[in-house]
Tab-separated table of C-alpha atoms in Angstrom:
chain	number	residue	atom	x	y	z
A	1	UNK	CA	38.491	40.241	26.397
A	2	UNK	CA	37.715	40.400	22.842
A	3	UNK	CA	37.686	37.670	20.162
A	4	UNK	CA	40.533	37.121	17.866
A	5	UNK	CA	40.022	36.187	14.012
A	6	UNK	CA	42.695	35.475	11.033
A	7	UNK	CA	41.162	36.569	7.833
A	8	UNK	CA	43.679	35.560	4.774
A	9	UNK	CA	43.862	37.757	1.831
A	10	UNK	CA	42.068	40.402	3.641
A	11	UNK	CA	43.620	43.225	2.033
A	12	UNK	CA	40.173	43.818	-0.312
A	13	UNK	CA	37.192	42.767	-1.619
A	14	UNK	CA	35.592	39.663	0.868
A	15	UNK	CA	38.510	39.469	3.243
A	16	UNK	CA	38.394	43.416	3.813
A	17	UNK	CA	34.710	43.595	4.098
A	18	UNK	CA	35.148	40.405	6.771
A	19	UNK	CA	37.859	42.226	7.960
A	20	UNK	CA	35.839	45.501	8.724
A	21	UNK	CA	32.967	43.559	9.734
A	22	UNK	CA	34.572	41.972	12.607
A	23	UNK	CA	35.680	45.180	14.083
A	24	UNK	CA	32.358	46.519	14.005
A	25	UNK	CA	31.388	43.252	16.035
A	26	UNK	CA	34.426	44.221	19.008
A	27	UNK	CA	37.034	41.949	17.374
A	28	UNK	CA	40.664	42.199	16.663
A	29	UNK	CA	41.716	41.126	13.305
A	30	UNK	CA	45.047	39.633	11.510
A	31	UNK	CA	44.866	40.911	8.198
A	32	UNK	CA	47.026	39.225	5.631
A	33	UNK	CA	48.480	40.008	2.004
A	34	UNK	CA	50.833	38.605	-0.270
A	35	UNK	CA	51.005	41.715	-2.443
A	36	UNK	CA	48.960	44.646	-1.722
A	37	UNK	CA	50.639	46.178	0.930
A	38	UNK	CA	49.171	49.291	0.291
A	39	UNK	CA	45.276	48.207	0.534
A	40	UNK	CA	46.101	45.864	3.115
A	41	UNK	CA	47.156	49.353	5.407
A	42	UNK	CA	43.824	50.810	4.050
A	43	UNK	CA	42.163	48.053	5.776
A	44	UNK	CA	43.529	48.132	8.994
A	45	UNK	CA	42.916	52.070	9.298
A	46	UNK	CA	39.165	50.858	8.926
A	47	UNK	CA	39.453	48.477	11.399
A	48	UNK	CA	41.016	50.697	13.552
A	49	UNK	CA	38.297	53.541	12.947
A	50	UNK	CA	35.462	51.176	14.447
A	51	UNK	CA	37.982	50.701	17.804
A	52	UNK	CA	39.213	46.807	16.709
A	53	UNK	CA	42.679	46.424	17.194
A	54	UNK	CA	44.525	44.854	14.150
A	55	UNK	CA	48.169	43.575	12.963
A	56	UNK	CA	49.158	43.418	9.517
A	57	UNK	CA	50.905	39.985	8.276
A	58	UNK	CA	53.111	39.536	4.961
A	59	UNK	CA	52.239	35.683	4.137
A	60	UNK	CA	51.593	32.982	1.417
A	61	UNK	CA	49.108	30.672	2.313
A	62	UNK	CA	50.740	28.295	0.163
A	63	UNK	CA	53.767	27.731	1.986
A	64	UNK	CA	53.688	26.132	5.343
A	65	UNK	CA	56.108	28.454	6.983
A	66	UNK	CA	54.103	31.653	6.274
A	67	UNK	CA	50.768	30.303	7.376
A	68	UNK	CA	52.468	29.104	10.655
A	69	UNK	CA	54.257	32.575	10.856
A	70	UNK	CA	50.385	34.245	10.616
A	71	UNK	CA	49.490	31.828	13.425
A	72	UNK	CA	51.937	32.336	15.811
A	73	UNK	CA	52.540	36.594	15.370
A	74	UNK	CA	48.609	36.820	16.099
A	75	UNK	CA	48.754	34.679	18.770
A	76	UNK	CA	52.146	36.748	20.234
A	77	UNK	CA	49.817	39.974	19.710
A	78	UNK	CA	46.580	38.634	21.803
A	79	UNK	CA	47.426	35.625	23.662
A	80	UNK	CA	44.220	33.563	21.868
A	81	UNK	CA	42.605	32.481	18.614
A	82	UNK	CA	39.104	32.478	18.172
A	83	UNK	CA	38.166	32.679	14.518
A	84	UNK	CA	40.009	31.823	11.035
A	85	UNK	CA	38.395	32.881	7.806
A	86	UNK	CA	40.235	31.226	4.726
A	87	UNK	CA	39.554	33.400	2.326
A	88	UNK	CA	42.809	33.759	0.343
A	89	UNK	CA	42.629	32.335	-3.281
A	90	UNK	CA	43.677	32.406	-6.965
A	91	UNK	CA	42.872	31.413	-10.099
A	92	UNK	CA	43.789	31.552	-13.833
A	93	UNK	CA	40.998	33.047	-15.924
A	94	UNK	CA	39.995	30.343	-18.592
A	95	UNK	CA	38.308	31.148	-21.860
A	96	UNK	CA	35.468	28.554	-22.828
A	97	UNK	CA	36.503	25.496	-24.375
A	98	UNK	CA	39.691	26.444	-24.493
A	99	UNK	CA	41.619	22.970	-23.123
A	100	UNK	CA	45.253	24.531	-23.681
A	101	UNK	CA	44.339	27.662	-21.576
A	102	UNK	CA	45.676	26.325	-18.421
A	103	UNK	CA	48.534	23.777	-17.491
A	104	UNK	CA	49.532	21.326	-15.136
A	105	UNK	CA	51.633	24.288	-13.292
A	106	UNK	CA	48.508	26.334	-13.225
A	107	UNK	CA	46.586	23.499	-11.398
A	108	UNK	CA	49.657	22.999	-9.006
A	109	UNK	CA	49.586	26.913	-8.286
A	110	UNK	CA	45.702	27.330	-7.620
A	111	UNK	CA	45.245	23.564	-5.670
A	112	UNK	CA	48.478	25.215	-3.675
A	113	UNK	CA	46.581	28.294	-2.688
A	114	UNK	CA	42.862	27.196	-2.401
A	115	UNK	CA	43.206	23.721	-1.299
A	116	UNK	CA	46.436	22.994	0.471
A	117	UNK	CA	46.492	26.716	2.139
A	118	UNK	CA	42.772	26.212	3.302
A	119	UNK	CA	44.297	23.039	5.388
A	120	UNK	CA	47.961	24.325	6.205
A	121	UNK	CA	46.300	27.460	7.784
A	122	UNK	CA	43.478	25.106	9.792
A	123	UNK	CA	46.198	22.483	10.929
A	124	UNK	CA	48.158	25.944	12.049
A	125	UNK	CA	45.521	26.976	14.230
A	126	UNK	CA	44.528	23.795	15.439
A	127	UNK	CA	46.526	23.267	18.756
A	128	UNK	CA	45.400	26.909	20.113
A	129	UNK	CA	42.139	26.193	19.398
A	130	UNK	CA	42.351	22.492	20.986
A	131	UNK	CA	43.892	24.208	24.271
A	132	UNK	CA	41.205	27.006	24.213
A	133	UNK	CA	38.879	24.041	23.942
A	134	UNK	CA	40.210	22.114	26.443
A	135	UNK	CA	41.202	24.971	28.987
A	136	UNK	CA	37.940	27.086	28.575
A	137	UNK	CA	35.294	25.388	26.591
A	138	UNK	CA	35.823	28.010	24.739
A	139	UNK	CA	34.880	26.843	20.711
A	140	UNK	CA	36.710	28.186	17.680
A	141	UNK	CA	35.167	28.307	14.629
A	142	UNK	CA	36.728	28.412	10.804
A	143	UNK	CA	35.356	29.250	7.569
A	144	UNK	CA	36.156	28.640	4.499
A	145	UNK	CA	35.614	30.581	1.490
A	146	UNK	CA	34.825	28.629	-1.695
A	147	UNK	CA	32.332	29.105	-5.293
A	148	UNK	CA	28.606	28.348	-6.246
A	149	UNK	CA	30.577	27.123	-9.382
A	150	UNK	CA	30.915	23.814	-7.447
A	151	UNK	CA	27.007	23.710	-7.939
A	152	UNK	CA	27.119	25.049	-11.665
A	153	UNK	CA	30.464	24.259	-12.954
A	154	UNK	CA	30.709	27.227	-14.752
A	155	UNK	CA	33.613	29.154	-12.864
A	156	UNK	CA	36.676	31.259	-13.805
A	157	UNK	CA	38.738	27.534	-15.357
A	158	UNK	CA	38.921	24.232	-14.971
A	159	UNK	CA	41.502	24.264	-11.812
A	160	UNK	CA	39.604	26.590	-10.046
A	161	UNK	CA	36.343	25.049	-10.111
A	162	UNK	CA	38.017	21.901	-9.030
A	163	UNK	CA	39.947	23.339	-6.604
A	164	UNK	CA	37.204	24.691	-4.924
A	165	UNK	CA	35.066	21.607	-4.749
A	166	UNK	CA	37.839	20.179	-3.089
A	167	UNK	CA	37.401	22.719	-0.261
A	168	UNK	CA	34.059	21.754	0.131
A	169	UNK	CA	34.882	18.619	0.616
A	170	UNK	CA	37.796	19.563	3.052
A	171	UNK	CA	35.337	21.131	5.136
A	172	UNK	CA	33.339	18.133	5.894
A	173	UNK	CA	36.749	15.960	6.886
A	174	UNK	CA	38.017	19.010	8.802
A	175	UNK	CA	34.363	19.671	10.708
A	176	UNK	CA	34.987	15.922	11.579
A	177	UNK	CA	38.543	16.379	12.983
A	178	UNK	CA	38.506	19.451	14.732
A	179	UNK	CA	35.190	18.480	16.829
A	180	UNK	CA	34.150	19.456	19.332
A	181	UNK	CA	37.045	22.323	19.481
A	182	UNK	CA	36.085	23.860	16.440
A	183	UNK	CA	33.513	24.377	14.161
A	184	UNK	CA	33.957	24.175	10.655
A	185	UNK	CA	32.055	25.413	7.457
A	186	UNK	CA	32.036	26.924	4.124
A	187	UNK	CA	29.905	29.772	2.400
A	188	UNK	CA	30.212	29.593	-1.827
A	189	UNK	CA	30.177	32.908	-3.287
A	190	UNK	CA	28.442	33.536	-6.724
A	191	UNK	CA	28.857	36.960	-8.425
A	192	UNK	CA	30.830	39.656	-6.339
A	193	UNK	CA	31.830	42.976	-6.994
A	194	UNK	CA	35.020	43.694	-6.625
A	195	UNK	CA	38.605	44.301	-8.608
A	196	UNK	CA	39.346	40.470	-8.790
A	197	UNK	CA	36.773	39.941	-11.190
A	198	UNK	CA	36.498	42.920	-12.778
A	199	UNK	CA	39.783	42.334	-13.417
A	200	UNK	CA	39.698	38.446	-14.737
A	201	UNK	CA	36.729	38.995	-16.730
A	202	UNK	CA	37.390	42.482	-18.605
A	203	UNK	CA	34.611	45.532	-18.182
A	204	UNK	CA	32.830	44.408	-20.680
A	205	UNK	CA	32.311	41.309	-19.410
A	206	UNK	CA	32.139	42.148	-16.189
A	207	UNK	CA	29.045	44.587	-16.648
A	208	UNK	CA	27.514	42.502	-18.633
A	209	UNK	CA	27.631	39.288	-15.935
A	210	UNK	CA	26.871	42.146	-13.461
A	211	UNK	CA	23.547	43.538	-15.056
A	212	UNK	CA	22.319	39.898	-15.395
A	213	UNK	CA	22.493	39.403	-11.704
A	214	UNK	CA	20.802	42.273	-11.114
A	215	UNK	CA	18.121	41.791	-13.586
A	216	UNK	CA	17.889	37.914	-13.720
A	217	UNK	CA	18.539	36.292	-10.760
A	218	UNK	CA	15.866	35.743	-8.260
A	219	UNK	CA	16.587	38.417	-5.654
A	220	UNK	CA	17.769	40.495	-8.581
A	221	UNK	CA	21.100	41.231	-6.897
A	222	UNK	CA	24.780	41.520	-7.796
A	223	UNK	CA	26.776	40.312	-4.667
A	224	UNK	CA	28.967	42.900	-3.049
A	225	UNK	CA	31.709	42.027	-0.269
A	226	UNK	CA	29.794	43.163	2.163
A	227	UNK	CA	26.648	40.803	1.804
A	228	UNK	CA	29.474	37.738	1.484
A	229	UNK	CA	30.738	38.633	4.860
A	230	UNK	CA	27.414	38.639	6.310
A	231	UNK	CA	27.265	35.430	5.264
A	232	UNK	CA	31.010	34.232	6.669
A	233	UNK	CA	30.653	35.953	10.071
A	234	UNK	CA	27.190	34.525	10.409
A	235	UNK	CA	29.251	30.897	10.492
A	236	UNK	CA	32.008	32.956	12.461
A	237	UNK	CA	29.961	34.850	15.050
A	238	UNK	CA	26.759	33.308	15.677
A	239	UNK	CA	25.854	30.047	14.246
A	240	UNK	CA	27.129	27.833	17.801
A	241	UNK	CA	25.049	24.724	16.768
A	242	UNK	CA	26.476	24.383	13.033
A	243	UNK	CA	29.138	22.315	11.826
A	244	UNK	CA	30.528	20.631	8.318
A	245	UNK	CA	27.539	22.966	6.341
A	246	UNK	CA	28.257	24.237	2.475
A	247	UNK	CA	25.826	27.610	2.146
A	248	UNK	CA	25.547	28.918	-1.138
A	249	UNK	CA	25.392	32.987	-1.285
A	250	UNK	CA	24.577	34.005	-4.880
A	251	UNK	CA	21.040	35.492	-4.946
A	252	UNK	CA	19.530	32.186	-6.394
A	253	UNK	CA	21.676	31.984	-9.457
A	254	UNK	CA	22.802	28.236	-8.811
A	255	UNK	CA	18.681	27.941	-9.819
A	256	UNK	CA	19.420	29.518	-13.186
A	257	UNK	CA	19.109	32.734	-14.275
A	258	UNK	CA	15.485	34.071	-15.474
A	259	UNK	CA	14.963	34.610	-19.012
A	260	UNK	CA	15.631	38.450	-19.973
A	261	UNK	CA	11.596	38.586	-21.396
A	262	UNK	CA	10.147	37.248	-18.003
A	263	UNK	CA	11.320	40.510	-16.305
């Protein structure tokens, strides 16, 4: 019988990619969106082109209901849950010492999302995977999705970065709780190409943050969604002896990025 994953805002960039990538691995797939219905659809024909099977779910990680209603119409669909990958976010885009840029609503909206939806949609899961466990030995296994801007502290705002660095911490309380049912970790993204950020930053800024991946980090690589969900279904898929681990995916940057006249 094949596995069973919930990837949250898997409608494109990192949650599509993870998305696709499980298919291609024999799983079925809940793919979720809040607003991009459209690209969400796109997504599931992928997943149905490599033969997964797939369901499409409406749903706001930041409100309890919806992440219980993602839970329980994937587990009416297949009968089991073997794999959550929290990868729904947000952020507010935060010039440079500007202090007034966000406000105490924009820190309630992004801890909402990132932080509070990372543990409503784990405590959803949790008593399928604690039967599975206790049934079939069978494990689960969550990621997380959270920043190398925990490391650096230079992210897309304040709230964000925060935010995020209270995942990583999340993980280590949640790897703790949901043993030895579950295993629980976290990969931190640097760069990544994708619409999000391209989006956020502006094309200038964008291609300018993009050529100095590719031309001054140590593996001399801008991320694509693809790479990141090697990374994810590597905690998902195969890593059985791994629990409560933070892996930073960002080509080195988190070491600093190599002055322009040493390449």
């Amino acid at each position: 019988m094949a596995k069973v994953a919930i990837v949250t805002g898997s409608a494109t960039g990192l949650g599509a990619a993870c998305a696709v990538d499980l298919a291609d691995r024999g799983w079925n797939v809940t793919i979720n969106y809040t607003k991009s219905k459209k690209e969400a659809d796109e997504t599931y024909a992928s997943v149905k082109e490599r033969g997964g099977d797939a369901i499409v779910v409406q749903a706001d990680v930041g409100r309890d209901a919806d992440c219980r209603k993602l839970v329980s119409e994937t587990f009416k669909k297949w009968g089991r849950i073997d794999g959550l990958i929290n990868n729904a976010g947000t952020t507010k885009f935060q010039a440079q010492g500007d202090f007034e840029g966000v406000t105490p609503e924009d820190f309630d909206r992004i801890f909402r999302v990132n932080v509070t939806g990372t543990y409503m949609m784990s405590r959803a899961v949790w008593p399928t995977m604690k039967k599975q466990w206790e049934e079939n030995k069978q494990r689960g296994s969550i990621v997380n999705v959270s920043t190398n801007a925990t490391v650096t502290g230079n992210g897309s705002s304040i709230p964000y970065v925060a935010s995020k660095g209270a995942v990583n911490t999340l993980t280590l309380m949640l790897a703790r709780m949901f043993a030895p049912a579950a295993r629980v970790n976290t990969i931190c993204p640097g760069f990544i190409q994708s619409r999000w950020l391209l989006n956020g930053l502006g094309e200038a800024d964008y291609n300018k943050m993009k050529d100095d991946m590719e031309q001054r980090t140590l593996l001399c690589q801008a991320g694509t969604p693809e790479q990141m969900a090697e990374a994810a279904l590597f905690f998902l898929t195969s890593a059985s002896n791994i629990t409560g681990e933070i892996l930073i995916v960002d080509a080195g940057s988190h070491l600093g990025l190599i002055p322009a006249k040493e390449r």
